Short mmCIF file of C-alpha atoms in Angstrom, two decimals:
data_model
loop_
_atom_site.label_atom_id
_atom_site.label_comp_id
_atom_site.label_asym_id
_atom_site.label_seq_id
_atom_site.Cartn_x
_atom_site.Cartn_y
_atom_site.Cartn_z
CA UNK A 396 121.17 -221.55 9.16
CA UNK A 397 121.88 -224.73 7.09
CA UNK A 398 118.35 -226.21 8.41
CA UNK A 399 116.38 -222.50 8.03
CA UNK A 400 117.28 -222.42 4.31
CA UNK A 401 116.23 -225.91 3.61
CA UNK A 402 113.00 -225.23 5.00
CA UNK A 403 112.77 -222.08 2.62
CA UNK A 404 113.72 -224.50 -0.13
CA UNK A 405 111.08 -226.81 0.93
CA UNK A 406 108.07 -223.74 1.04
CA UNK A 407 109.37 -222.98 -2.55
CA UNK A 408 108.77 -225.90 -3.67
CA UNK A 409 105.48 -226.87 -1.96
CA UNK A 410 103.90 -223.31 -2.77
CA UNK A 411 105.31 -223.99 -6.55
CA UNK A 412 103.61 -227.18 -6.59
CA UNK A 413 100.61 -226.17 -5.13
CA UNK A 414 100.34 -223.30 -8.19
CA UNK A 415 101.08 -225.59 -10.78
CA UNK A 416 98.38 -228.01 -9.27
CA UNK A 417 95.96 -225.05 -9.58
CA UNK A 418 97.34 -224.00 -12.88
CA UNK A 419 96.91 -227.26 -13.93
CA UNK A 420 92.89 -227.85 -12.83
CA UNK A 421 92.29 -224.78 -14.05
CA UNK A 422 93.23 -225.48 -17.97
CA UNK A 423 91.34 -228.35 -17.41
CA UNK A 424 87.92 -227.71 -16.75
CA UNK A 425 85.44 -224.91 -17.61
CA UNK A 426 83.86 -223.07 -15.14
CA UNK A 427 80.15 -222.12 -16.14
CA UNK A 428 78.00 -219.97 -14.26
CA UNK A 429 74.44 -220.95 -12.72
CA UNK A 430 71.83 -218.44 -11.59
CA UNK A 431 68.81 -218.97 -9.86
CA UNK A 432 66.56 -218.37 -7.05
CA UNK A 433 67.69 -220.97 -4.63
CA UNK A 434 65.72 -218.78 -1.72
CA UNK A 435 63.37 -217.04 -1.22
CA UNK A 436 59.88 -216.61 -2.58
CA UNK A 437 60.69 -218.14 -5.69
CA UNK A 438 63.17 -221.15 -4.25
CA UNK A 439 60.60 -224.16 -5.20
CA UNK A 440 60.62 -223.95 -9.26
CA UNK A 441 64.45 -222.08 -8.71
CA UNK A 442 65.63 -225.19 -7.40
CA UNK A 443 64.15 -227.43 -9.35
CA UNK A 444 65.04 -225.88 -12.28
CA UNK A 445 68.84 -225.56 -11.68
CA UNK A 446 68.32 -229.44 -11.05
CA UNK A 447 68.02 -229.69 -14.82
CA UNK A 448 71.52 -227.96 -15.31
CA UNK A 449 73.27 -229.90 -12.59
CA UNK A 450 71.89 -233.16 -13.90
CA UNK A 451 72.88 -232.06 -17.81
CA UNK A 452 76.55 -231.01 -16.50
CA UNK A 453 76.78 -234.45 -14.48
CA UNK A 454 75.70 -236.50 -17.64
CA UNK A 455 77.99 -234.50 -19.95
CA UNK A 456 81.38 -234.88 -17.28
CA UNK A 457 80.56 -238.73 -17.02
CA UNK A 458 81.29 -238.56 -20.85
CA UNK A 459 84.32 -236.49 -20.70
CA UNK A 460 82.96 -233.52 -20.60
CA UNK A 461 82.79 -230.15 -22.65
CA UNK A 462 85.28 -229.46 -24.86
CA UNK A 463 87.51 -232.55 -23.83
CA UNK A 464 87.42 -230.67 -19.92
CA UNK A 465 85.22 -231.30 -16.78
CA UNK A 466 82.58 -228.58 -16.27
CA UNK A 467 82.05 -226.72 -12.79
CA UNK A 468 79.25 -224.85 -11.73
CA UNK A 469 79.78 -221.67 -9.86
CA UNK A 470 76.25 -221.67 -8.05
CA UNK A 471 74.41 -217.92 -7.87
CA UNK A 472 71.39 -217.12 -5.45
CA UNK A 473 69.60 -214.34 -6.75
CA UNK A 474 66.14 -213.91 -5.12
CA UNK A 475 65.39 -210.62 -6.98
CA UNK A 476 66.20 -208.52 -9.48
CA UNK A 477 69.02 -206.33 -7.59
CA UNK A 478 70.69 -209.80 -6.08
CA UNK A 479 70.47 -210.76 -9.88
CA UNK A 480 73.03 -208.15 -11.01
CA UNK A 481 75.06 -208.16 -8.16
CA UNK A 482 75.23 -211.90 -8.77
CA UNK A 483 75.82 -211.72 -12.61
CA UNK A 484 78.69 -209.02 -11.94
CA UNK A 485 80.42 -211.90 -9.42
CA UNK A 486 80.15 -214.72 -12.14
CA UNK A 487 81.38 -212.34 -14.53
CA UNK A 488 84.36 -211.76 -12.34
CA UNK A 489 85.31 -215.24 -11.70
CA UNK A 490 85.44 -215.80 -15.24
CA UNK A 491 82.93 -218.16 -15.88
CA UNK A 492 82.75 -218.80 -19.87
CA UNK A 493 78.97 -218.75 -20.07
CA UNK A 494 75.76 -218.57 -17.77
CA UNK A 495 72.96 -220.10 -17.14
CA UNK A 496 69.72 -219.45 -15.86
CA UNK A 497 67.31 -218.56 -14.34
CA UNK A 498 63.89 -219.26 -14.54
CA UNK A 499 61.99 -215.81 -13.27
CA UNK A 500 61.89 -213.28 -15.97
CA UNK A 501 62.34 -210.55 -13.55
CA UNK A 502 65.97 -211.88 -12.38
CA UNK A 503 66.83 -212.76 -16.16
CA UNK A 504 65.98 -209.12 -17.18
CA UNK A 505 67.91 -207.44 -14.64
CA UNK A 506 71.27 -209.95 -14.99
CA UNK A 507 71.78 -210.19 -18.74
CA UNK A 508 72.69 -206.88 -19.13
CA UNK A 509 75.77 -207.59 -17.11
CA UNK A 510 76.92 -210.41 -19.25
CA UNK A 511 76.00 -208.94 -22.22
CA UNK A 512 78.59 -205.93 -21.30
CA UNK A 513 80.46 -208.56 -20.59
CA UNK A 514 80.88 -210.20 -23.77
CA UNK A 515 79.51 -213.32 -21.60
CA UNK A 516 76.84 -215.89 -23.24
CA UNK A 517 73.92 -216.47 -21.31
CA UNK A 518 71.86 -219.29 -22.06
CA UNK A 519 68.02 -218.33 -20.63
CA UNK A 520 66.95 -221.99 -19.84
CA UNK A 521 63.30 -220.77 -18.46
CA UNK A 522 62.32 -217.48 -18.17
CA UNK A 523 59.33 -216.54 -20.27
CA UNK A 524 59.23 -212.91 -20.48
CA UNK A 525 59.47 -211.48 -24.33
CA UNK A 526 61.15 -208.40 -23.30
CA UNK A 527 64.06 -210.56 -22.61
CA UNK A 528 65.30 -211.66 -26.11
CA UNK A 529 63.84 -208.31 -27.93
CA UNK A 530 66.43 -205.66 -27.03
CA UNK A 531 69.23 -206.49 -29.66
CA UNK A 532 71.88 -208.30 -27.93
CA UNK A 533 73.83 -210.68 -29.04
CA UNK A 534 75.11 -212.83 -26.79
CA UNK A 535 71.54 -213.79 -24.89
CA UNK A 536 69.74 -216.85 -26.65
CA UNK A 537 66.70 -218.70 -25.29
CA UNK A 538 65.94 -222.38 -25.37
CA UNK A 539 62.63 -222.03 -23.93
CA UNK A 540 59.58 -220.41 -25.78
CA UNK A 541 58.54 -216.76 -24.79
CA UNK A 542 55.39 -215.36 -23.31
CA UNK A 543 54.18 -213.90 -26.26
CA UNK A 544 53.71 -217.58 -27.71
CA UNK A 545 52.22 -218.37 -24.31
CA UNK A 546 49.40 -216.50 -24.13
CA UNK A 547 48.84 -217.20 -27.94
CA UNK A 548 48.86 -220.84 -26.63
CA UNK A 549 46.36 -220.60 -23.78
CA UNK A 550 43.97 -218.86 -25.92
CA UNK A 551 44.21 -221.44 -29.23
CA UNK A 552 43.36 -224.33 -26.69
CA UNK A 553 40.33 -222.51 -25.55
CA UNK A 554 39.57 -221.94 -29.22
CA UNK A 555 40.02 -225.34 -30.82
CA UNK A 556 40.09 -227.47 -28.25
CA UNK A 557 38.13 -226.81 -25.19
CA UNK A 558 35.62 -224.92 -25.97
CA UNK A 559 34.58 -226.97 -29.39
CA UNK A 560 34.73 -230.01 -26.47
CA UNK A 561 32.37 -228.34 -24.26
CA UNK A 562 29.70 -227.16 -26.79
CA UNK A 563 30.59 -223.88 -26.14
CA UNK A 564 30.05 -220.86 -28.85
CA UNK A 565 32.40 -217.74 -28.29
CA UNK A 566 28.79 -216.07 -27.56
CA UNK A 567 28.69 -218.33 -24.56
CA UNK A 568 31.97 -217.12 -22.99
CA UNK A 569 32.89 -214.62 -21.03
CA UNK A 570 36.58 -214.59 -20.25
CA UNK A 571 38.26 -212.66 -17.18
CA UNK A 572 42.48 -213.13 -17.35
CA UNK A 573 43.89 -212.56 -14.01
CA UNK A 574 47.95 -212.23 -13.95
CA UNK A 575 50.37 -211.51 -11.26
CA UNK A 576 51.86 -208.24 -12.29
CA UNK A 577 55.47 -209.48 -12.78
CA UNK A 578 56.99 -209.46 -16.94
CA UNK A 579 55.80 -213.13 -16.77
CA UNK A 580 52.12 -212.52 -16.06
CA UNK A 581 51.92 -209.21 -17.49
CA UNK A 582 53.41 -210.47 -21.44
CA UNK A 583 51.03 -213.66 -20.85
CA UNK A 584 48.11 -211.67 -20.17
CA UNK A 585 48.53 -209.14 -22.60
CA UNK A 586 49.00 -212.19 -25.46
CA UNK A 587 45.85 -213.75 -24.20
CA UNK A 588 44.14 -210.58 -24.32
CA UNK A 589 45.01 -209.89 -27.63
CA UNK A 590 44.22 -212.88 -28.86
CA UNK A 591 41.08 -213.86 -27.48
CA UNK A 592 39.88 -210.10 -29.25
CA UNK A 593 41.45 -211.47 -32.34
CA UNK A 594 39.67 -214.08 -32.41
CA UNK A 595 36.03 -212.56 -31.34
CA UNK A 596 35.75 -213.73 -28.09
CA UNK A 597 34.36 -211.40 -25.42
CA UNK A 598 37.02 -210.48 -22.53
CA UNK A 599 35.13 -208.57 -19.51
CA UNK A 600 38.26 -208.64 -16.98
CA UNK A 601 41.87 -208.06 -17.15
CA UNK A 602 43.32 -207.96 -13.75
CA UNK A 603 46.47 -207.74 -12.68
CA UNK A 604 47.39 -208.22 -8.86
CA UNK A 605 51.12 -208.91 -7.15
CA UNK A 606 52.53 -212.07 -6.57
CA UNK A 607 52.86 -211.43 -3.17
CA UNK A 608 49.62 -210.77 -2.27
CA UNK A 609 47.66 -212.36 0.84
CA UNK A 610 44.27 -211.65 -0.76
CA UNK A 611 42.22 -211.71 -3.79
CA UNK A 612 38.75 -211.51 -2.64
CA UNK A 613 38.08 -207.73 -4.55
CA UNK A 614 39.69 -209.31 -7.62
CA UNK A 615 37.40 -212.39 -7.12
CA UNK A 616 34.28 -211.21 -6.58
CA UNK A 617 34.71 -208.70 -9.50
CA UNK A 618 34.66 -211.58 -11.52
CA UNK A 619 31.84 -212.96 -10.33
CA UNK A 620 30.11 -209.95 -10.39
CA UNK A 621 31.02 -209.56 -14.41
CA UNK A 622 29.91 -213.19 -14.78
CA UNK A 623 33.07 -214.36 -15.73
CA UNK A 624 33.01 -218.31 -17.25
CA UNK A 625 36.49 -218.71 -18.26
CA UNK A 626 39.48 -217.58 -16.07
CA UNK A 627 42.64 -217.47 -17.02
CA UNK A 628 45.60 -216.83 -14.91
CA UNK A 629 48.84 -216.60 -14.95
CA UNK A 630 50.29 -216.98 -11.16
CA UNK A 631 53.00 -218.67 -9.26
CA UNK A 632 52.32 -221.28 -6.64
CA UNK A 633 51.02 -218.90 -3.68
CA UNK A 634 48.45 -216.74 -5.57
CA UNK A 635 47.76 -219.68 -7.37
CA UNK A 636 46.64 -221.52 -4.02
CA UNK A 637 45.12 -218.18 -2.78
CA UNK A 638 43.02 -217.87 -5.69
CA UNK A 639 41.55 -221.50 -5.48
CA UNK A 640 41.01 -220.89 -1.94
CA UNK A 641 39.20 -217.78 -1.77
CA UNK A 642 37.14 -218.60 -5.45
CA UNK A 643 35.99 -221.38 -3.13
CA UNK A 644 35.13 -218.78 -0.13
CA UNK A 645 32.58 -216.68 -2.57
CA UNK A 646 31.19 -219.62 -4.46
CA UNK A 647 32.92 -218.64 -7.61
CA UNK A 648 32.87 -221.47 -10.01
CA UNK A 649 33.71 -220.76 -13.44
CA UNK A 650 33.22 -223.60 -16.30
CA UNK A 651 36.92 -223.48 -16.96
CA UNK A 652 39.88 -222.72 -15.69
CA UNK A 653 43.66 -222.50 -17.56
CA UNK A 654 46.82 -221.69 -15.88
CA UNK A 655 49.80 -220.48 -17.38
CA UNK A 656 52.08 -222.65 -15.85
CA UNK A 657 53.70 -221.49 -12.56
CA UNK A 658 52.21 -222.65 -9.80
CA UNK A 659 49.08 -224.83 -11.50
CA UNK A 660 51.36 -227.52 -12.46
CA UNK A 661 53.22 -228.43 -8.99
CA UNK A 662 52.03 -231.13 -7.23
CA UNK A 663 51.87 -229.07 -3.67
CA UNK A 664 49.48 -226.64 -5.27
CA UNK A 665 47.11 -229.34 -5.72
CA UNK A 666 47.71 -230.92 -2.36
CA UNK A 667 46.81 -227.24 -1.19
CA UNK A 668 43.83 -226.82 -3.42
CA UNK A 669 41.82 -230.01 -2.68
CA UNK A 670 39.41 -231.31 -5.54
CA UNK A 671 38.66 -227.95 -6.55
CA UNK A 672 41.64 -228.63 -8.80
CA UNK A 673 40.03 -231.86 -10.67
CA UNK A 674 39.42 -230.67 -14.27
CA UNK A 675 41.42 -227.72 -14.39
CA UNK A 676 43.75 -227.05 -17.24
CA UNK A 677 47.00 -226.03 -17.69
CA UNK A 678 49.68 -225.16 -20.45
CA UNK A 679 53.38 -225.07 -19.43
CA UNK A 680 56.54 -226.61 -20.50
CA UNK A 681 56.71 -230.12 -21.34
CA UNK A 682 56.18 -232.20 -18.00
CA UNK A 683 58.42 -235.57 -17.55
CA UNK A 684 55.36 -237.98 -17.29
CA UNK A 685 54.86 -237.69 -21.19
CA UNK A 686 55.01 -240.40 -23.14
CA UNK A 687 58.50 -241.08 -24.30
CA UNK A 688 58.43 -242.77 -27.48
CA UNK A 689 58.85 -239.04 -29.31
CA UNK A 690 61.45 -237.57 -26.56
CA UNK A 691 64.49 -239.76 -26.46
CA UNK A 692 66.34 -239.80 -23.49
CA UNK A 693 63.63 -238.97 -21.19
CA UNK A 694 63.97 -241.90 -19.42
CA UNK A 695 67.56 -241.10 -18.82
CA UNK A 696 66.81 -238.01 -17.60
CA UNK A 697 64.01 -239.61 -14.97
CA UNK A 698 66.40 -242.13 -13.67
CA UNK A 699 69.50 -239.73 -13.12
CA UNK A 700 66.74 -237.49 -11.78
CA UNK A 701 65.66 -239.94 -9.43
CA UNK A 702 68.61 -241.46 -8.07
CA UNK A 703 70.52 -238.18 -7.45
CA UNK A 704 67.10 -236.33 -5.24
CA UNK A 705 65.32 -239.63 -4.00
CA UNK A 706 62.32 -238.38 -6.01
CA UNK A 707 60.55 -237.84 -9.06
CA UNK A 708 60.23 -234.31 -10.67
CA UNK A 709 58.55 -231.35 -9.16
CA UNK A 710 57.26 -230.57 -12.56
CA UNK A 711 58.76 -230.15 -15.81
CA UNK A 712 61.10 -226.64 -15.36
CA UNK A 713 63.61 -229.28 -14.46
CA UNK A 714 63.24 -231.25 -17.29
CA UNK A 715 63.13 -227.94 -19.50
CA UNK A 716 66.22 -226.76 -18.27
CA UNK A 717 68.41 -230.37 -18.99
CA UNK A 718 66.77 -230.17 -22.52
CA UNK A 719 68.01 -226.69 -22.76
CA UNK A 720 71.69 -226.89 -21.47
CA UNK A 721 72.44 -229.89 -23.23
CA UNK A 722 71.29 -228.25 -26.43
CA UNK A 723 73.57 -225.30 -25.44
CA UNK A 724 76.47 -227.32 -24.37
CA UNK A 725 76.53 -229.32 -27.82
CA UNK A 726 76.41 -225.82 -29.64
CA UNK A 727 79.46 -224.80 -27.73
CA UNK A 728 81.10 -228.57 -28.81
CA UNK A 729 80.03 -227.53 -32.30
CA UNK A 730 81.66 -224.65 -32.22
CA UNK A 731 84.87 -226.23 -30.39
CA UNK A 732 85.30 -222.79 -28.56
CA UNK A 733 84.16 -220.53 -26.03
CA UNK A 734 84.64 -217.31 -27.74
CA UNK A 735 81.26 -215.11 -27.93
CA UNK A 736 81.35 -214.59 -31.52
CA UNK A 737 81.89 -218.41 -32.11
CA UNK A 738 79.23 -219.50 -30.18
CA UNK A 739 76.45 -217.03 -31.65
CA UNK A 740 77.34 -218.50 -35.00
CA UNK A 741 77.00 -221.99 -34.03
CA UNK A 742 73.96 -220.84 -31.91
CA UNK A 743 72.19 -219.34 -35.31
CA UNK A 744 73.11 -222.41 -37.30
CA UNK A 745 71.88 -225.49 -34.58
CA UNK A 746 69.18 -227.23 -35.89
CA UNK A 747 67.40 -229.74 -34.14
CA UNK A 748 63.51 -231.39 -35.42
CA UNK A 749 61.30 -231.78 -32.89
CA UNK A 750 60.32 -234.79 -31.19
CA UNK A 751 64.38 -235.52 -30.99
CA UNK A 752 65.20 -233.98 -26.90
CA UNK A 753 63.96 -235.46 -23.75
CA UNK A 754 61.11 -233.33 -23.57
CA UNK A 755 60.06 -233.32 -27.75
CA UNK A 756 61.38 -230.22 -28.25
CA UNK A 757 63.06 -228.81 -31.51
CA UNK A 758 65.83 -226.31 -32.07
CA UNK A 759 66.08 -223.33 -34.16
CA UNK A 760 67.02 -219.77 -33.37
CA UNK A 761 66.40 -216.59 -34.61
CA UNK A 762 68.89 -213.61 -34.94
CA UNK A 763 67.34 -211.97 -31.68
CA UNK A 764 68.44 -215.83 -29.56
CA UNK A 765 64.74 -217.04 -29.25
CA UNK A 766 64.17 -220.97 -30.00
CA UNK A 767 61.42 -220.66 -32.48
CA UNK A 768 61.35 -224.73 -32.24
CA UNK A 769 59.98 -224.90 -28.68
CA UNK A 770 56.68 -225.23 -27.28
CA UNK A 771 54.02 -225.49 -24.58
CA UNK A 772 51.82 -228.73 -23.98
CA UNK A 773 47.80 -228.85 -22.54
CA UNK A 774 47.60 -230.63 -19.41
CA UNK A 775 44.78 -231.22 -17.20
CA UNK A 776 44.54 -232.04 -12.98
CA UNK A 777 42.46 -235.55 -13.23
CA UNK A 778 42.28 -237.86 -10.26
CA UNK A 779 44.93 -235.30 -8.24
CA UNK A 780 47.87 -236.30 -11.03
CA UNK A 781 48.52 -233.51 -13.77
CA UNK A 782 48.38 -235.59 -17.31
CA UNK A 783 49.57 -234.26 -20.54
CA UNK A 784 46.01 -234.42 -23.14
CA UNK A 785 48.10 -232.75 -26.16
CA UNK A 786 49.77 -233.30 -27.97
CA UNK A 787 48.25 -236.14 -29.21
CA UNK A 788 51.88 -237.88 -29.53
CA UNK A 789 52.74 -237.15 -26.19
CA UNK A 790 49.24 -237.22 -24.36
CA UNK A 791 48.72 -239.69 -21.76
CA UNK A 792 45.35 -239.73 -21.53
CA UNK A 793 42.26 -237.80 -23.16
CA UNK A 794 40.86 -234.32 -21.98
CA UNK A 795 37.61 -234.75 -19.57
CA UNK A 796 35.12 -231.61 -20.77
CA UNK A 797 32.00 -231.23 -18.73
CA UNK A 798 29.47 -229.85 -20.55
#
C-alpha cells in the first residue's frame, strides 16, 4: 500500500511538472500561423515563398525573438480555396496570434475571412489579387503591391520603355493579353486592358483560359489570326511553358512578349522553354540578383537562404515574403502587443522609404491594409539568366530591344 501511494505521489508530481513545463514554453514563445500551398499544383512558388517567412522567423529568434519570446510556425497546406478555410479555421483554433501567407490570391480570398471573424491579423505576404484588401476589413494588411498596380505596370513599360526602345508607334501595335482565369490573371488583365485603352493603344484580344489547361492552340492561333504583336500574359509556370511551346508549334512570333510574373520568372520555365525565352520580358516582384547597394540586407538574406536549402532562390516570392514578415514582425515590436486593435494602429502608422528592405521596397499603408510603398521591377530572359533592366538603381544590366 505504502509503495502504491508513493508511486501515485510520484505521477503527481511528474504529470505536474510536465504541465508546468508546457505552461512554461507556452508563455514563452508566440505561435504564428503560416499558410501556403506546400502541394499541389501550386507547391513550387508555395514553397518557396513560405521559405521567406521561415528564413525571417529564424533571423528574428537568433536575435531573441518577437516580443522578447521565440516564434513558432504552425505550418498550413492549403492547395485550394476550400483547404484554405478549413486550414485558416485550424490556425485559428490553435491560437496562433497572427497569420501569414499565402501567395495565390484564390487561397488568400477564401481564408481571410476566417481570421478576420476571428479578430486574427493576417499579414498577405504575396498574393496579388485587389479584391483581397478592398472589402473593409480591418485586420488584413498587404506588404506586397496589388494587381491593379500590376497591370498598370506591364502596360507603362510597354509605353515608356519598350516600345520608345523598339521604334515602335502605338499605331504599330497590336496587343492581345492572355490571362489564366484565376483573381490573379483576371485583375492583371483587366488593369492592362484598361490601361493600354487609356493610353490609345489598340487591344484586339483579351483571352482568358484556366490554369490548368493542357492546350492553348485555339487561343494561339486566334492571335495569330488577329495579328497580334505584343502579348501579354499573365500565367503560372505550366500555361506559361504550354504557351511557349505551342506559340512555337504554329509559328507564332510576336515582337514582344511580357509576363506578369508567375511562371515567366522561374528558372525551370526557361529550362522548359528553350531560347524561345531569350528577350522576353517580365515584371514581378523584386528578384534577389539585384544589385544591393539600395536593398540592405540582401546579402543576408542570400546567404541564410543559401546555407539553410543548398541553393540559391527560385525567384524572388521568397525574397518578397522575408521583406514582408520582417516588416510585419517589427510593426508588432512597435506596437509591443499582439492585440488586433494595437497592431492595425501601428500597421497604419509604419513608415519605411524605399530603397531601405532587402528587396528596395518602402512601407506605407493605407486604411484598407495595402502597402502603397511597394513595387514591381522590369526584367528580361538574356543569355538563359532573368536580369533586372529597371530600375535603373537596381538594374543589372541594360534592356536588349530588337528592332
Amino acid at each position: 500500500m505504502t509503495i502504491f501511494k508513493h508511486l501515485l505521489t510520484c505521477c503527481g508530481i511528474s504529470v505536474a511538472l510536465t504541465t508546468l513545463s508546457t505552461l512554461a514554453h507556452a508563455t514563452d514563445t508566440i505561435k504564428i500561423g503560416s499558410l501556403y500551398p506546400q502541394s499541389g499544383a501550386l507547391a513550387l512558388l508555395g514553397q518557396e515563398s513560405s521559405r521567406g517567412l521561415d528564413l525571417a522567423v529564424e533571423m528574428l529568434n537568433k536575435k531573441g525573438g518577437l516580443l522578447g519570446k521565440r516564434i513558432d510556425i504552425v505550418a498550413a497546406d492549403a492547395v485550394n480555396p476550400t483547404q484554405a478555410v478549413s486550414e485558416a479555421k485550424r490556425l485559428v483554433s490553435d491560437n496562433v496570434v497572427a497569420v501569414f501567407g499565402s501567395y495565390a490570391s484564390g487561397i488568400s480570398y477564401a481564408a481571410t475571412p476566417v481570421t478576420e471573424l476571428a479578430g486574427v491579423p493576417y499579414f498577405e505576404l504575396g498574393a496579388v489579387a485587389h479584391k483581397i484588401t478592398n472589402r473593409g476589413y480591418k485586420y488584413l494588411f498587404r506588404s506586397n503591391p496589388n494587381a491593379t498596380l500590376y497591370g498598370q505596370s506591364v502596360v507603362d513599360t510597354l509605353d515608356t520603355l519598350i516600345a520608345p526602345k523598339m521604334g515602335l508607334k502605338k499605331d504599330d501595335i497590336k496587343i492581345g493579353i492572355i490571362h489564366e482565369d484565376g483573381p490573379y490573371g483576371t485583375e492583371v488583365a483587366a488593369a492592362e486592358k484598361t490601361k493600354a485603352k487609356e493610353l490609345g493603344y489598340n487591344v484586339v484580344q483579351v483571352l482568358p483560359y484556366s490554369a490548368k489547361t493542357v492546350d492553348l492552340s485555339s487561343l494561339i492561333l486566334r492571335l495569330k489570326g488577329s495579328k497580334v504583336n505584343v502579348v501579354l500574359q499573365t500565367s503560372y509556370q505550366n500555361d506559361s511553358v504550354l504557351y511557349f511551346r505551342q506559340a512555337k508549334a504554329a509559328n507564332f512570333k510576336p515582337l514582344i512578349t511580357i509576363g506578369a510574373g508567375g511562371g515567366y520568372s522561374l528558372k525551370d520555365t526557361a529550362t522548359a522553354v528553350g531560347s524561345d525565352i531569350e528577350g522576353v520580358f517580365d515584371l514581378d516582384f523584386p528578384q534577389p540578383s539585384i544589385k544591393p547597394d539600395f536593398a540592405p540586407g540582401l546579402n543576408d538574406f542570400l546567404t541564410a537562404y543559401e546555407q539553410k536549402y543548398k541553393s540559391k532562390p527560385q525567384s524572388g516570392h521568397s525574397l518578397a515574403n522575408y521583406v514582408g514578415a520582417l516588416a510585419f514582425f517589427d510593426i508588432i515590436e512597435k506596437a509591443q502587443s499582439t492585440d488586433k486593435d494595437k497592431i492595425r494602429e501601428a500597421v497604419l502608422n509604419y513608415k519605411k522609404e524605399p530603397a531601405t528592405s532587402a528587396n528596395g521596397w518602402g512601407f506605407g499603408f493605407g486604411e484598407d491594409g495595402q502597402n502603397v510603398s511597394s513595387e514591381f521591377y522590369v526584367m528580361q530572359w538574356q543569355n538563359n539568366e532573368l536580369v533586372t533592366i529597371y530600375p535603373e538603381k537596381f538594374a543589372q544590366k541594360e534592356g536588349i530591344y530588337k528592332k
